[in-house]
PDB file of C-alpha atoms in Angstrom:
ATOM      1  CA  UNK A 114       0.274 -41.935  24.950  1.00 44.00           C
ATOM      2  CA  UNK A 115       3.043 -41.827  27.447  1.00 43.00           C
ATOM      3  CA  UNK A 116       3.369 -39.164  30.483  1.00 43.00           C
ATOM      4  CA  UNK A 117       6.145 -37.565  28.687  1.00 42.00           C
ATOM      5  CA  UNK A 118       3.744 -37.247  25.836  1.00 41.00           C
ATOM      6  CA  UNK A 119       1.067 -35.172  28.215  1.00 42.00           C
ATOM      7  CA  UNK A 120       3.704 -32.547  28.994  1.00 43.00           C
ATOM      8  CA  UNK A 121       5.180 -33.912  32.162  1.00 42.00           C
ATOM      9  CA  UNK A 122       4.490 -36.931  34.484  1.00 46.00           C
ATOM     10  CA  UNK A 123       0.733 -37.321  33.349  1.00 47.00           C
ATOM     11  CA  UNK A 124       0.010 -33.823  34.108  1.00 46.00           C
ATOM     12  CA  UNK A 125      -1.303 -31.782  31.202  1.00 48.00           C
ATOM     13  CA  UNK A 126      -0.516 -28.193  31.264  1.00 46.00           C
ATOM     14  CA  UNK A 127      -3.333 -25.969  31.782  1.00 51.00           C
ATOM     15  CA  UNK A 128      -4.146 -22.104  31.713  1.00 49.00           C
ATOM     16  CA  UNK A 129      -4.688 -20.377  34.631  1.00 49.00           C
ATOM     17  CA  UNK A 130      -7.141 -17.569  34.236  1.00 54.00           C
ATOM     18  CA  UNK A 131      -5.124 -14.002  34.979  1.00 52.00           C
ATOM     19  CA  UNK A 132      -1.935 -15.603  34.102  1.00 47.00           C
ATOM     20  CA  UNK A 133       0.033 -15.038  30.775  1.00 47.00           C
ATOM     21  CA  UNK A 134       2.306 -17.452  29.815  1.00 45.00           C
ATOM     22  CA  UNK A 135       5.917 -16.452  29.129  1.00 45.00           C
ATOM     23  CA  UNK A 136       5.831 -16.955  25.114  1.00 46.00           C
ATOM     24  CA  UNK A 137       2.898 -14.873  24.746  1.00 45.00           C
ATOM     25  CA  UNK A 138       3.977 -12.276  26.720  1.00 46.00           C
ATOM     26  CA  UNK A 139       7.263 -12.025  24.854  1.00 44.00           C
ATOM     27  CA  UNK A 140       5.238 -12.151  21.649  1.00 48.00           C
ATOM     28  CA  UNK A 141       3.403  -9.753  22.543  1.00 47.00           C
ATOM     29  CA  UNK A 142       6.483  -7.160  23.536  1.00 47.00           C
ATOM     30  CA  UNK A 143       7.779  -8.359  19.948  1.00 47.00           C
ATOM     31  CA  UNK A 144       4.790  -7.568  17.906  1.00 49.00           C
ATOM     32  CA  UNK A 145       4.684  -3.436  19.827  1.00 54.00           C
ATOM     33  CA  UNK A 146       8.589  -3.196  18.442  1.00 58.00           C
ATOM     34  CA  UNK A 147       7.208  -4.339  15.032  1.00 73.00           C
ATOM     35  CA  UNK A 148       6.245  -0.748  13.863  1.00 84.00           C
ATOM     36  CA  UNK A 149       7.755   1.246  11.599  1.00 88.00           C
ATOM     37  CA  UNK A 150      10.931   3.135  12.834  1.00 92.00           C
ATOM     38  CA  UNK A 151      11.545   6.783  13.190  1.00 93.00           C
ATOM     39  CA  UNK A 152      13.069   6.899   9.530  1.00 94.00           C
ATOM     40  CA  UNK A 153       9.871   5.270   8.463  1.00 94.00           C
ATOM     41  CA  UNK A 154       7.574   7.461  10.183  1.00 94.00           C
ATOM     42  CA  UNK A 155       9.059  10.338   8.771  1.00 95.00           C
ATOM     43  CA  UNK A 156       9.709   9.292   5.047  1.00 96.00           C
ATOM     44  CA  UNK A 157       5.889   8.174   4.987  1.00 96.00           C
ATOM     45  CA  UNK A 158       5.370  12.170   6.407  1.00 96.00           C
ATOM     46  CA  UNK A 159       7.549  13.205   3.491  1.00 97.00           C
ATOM     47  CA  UNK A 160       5.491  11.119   1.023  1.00 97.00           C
ATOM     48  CA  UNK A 161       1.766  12.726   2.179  1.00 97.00           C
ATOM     49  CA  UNK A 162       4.078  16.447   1.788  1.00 97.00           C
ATOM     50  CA  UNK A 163       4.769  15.146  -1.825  1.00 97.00           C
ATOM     51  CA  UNK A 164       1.048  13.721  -2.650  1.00 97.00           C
ATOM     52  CA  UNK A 165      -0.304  17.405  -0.726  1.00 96.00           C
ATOM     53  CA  UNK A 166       2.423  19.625  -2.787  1.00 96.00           C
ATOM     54  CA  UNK A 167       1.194  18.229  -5.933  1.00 95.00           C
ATOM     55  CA  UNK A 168      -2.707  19.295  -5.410  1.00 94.00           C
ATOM     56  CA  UNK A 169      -4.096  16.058  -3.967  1.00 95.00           C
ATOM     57  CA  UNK A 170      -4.484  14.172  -0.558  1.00 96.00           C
ATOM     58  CA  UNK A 171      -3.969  10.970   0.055  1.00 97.00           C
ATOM     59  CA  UNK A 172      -6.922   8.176  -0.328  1.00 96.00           C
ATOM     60  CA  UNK A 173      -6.027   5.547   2.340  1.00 96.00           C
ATOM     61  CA  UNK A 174      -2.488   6.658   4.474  1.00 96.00           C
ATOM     62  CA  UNK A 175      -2.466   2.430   5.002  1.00 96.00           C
ATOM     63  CA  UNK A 176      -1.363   1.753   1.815  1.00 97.00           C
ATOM     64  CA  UNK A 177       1.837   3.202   2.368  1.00 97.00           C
ATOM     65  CA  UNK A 178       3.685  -0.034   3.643  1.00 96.00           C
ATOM     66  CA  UNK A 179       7.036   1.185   5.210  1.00 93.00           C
ATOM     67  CA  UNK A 180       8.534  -2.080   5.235  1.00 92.00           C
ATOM     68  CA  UNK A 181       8.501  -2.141   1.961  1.00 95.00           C
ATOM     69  CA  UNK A 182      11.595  -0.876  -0.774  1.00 96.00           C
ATOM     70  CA  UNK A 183       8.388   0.046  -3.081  1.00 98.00           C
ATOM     71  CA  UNK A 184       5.553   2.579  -1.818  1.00 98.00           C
ATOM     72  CA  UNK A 185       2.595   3.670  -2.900  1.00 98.00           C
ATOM     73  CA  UNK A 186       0.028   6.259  -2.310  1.00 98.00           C
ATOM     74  CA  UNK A 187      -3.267   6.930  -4.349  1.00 98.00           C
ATOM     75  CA  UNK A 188      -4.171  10.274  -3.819  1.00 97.00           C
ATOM     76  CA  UNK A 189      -7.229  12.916  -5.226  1.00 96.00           C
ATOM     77  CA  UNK A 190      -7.434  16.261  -5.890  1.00 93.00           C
ATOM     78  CA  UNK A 191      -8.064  19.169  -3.833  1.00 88.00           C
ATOM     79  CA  UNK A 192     -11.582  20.592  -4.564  1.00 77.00           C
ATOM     80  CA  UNK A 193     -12.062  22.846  -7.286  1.00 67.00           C
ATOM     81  CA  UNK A 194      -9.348  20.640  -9.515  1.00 68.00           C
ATOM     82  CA  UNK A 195     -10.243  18.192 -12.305  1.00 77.00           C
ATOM     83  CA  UNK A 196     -11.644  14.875 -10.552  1.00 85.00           C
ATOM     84  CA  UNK A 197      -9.414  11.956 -10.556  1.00 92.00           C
ATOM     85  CA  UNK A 198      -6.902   9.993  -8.851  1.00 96.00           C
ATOM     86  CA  UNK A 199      -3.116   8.996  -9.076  1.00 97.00           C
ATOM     87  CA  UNK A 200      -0.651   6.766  -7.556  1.00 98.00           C
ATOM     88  CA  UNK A 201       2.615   8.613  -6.235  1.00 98.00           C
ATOM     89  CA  UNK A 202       5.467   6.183  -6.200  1.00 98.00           C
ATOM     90  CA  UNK A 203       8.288   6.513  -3.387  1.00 98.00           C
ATOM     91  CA  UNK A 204      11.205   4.180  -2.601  1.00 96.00           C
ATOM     92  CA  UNK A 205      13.968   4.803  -0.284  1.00 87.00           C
ATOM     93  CA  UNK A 206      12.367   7.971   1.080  1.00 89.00           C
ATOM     94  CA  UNK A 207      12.656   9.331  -2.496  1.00 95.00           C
ATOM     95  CA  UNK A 208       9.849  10.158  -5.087  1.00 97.00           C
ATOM     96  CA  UNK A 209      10.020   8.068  -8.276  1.00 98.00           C
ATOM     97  CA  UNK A 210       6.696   9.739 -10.130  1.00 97.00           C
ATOM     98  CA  UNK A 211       3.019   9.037 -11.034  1.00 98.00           C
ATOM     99  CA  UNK A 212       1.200   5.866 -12.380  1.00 98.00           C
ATOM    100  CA  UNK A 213       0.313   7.973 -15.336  1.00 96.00           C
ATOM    101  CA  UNK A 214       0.400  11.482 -16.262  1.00 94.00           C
ATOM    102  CA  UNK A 215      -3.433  12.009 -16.580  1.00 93.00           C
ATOM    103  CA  UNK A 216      -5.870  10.723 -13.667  1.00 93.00           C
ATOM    104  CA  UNK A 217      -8.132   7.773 -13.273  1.00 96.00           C
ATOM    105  CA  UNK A 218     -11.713   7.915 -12.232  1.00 95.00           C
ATOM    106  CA  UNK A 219     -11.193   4.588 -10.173  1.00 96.00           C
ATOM    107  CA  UNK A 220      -7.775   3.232  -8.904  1.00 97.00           C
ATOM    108  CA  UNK A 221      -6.946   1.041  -6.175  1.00 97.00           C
ATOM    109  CA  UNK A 222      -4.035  -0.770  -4.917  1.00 98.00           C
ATOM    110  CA  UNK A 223      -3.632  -4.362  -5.417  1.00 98.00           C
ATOM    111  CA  UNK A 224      -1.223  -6.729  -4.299  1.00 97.00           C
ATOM    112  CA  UNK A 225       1.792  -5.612  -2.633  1.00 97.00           C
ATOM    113  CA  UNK A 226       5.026  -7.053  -2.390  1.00 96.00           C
ATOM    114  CA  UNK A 227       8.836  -5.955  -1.422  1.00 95.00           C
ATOM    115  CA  UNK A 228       9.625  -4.550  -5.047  1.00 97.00           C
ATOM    116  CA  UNK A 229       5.881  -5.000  -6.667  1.00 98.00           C
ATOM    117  CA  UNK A 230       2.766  -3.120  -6.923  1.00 98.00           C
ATOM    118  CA  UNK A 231      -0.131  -3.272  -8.811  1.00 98.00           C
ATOM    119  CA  UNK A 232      -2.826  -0.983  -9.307  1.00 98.00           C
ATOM    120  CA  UNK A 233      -5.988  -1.781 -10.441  1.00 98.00           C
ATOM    121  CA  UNK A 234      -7.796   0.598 -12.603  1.00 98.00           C
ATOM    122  CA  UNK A 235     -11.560   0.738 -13.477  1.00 97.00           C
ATOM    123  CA  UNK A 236     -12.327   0.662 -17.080  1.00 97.00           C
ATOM    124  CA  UNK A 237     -14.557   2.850 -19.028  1.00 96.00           C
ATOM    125  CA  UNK A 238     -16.578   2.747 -22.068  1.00 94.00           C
ATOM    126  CA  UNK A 239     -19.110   4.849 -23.927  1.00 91.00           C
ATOM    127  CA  UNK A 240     -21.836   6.152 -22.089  1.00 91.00           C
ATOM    128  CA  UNK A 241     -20.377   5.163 -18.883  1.00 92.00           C
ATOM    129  CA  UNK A 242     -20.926   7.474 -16.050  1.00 90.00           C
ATOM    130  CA  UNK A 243     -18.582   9.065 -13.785  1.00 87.00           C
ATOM    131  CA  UNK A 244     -18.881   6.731 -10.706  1.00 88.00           C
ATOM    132  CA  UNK A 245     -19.547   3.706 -13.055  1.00 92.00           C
ATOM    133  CA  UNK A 246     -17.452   2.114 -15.061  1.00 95.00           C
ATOM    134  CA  UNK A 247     -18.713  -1.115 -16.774  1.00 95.00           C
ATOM    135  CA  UNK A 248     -15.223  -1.995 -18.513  1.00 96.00           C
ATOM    136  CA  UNK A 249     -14.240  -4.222 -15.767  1.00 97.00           C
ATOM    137  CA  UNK A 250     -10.762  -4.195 -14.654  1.00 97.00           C
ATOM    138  CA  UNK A 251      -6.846  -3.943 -15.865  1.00 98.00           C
ATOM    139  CA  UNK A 252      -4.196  -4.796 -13.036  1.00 98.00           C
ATOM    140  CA  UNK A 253      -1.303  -2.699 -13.792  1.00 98.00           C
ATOM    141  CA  UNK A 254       2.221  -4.284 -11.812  1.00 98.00           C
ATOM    142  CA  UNK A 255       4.820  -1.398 -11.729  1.00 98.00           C
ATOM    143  CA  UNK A 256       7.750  -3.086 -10.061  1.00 98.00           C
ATOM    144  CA  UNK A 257      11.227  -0.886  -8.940  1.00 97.00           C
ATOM    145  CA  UNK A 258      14.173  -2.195 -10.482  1.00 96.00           C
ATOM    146  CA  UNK A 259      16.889  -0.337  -8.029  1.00 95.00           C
ATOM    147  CA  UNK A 260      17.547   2.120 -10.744  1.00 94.00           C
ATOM    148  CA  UNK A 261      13.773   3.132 -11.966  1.00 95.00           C
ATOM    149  CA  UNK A 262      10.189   1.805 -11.669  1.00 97.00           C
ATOM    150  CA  UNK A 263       8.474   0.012 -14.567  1.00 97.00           C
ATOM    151  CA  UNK A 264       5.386  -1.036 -15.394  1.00 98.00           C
ATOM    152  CA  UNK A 265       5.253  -4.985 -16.060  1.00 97.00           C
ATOM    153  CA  UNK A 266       2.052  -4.193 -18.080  1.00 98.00           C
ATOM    154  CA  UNK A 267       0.101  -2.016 -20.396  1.00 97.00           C
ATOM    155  CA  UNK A 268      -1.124   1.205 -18.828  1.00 97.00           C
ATOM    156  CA  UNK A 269      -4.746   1.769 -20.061  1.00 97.00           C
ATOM    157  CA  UNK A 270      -5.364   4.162 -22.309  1.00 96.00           C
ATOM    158  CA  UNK A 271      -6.661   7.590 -20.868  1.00 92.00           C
ATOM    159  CA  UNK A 272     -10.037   6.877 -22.701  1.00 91.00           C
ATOM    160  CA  UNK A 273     -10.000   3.681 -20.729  1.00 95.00           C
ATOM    161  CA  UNK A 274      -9.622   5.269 -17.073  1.00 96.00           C
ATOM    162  CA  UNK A 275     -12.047   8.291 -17.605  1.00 91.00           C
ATOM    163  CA  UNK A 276     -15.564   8.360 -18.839  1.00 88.00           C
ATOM    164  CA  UNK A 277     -16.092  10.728 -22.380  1.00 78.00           C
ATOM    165  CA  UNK A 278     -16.043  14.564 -21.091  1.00 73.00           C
ATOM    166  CA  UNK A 279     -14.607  14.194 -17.944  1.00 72.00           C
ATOM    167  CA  UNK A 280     -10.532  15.791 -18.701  1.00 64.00           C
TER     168      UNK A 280
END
C-alpha cells in the first residue's frame, strides 16, 4: 500500500460525526427530485377516478408505478356488488381496459417492468372456498404494444378465478 493508496499522504479519510459529506448530500437532494411529476401525480388521480367510476376502489394505490409507460391498478368492488377483483390498465394517462371481463377472487400484481405486467391469479377448483383457492397459481403477462395491450399468456378460465356459486 502506498500513501496515495490511503487517500492522501498516509492519511485515511474519516467521518466526522455531524458532518455530511458532499456526495451524500447531493444524493440525497437527487433522490427528493426522484418523485413522480405533476403530470404523474395527476394521471395516477385520473386512474383511481376511472377504477372509483367503474364501482370499485383501488387495492394497493403503490402499484401504480408512474414511471412506467404500462400501469396497473387492482381494484374491488364497492359493498353491496358481486365480490371480486380486476386489474384496470392505463398507459399514457389513458385507460386501455380490464384484465378480464368477469372478476377474480384473488389477483395480485407481479413483476413489473417499462411495457410488462403480470398478474397473478389464484386458481380454483371444486369445493374450494371463497378465500381459498387450492389451484395454485397462473401468471398472466399483459404487455402494451404502443397501439394495444396483450396478454402474452392464457387468461384463466372464469371457473378457474372464482370458486362454484360465487358470479
Amino acid at each position: 500500500n502506498t500513501a496515495a493508496a490511503k487517500g492522501g499522504a498516509g492519511k485515511e479519510r474519516r467521518e466526522r460525526p455531524g458532518v455530511k459529506r458532499e456526495d451524500t448530500v447531493v444524493r440525497a437532494e437527487d433522490e427528493r427530485r426522484s418523485g413522480p411529476t405533476r403530470r404523474q401525480r395527476r394521471q395516477q388521480r385520473d386512474a383511481v377516478e376511472e377504477v372509483r367510476a367503474a364501482g370499485f376502489e383501488p387495492v394497493e394505490l403503490a402499484d401504480y408505478r408512474p414511471r412506467q409507460t404500462l400501469r396497473v391498478l387492482v381494484g374491488r368492488p364497492r359493498e353491496g356488488t358481486t365480490p371480486g377483483l380486476k386489474a384496470f390498465f392505463f398507459a399514457r394517462g389513458r385507460y386501455l381496459g380490464n384484465d378480464a371481463l368477469s372478476s377474480s377472487m384473488e389477483l395480485e400484481v407481479g413483476r413489473q417492468r417499462a411495457r410488462e405486467i403480470t398478474l397473478v391469479y389464484g386458481l380454483f377448483v371444486a369445493g374450494d372456498r371463497p378465500c381459498c383457492p387450492s389451484g395454485g397459481e397462473a401468471e398472466v403477462r399483459f404487455r402494451w404494444t404502443g397501439d394495444e395491450l396483450e396478454p402474452r399468456d392464457e387468461i384463466p378460465a372464469d371457473l378457474a378465478r372464482k370458486p362454484l356459486g360465487v358470479t
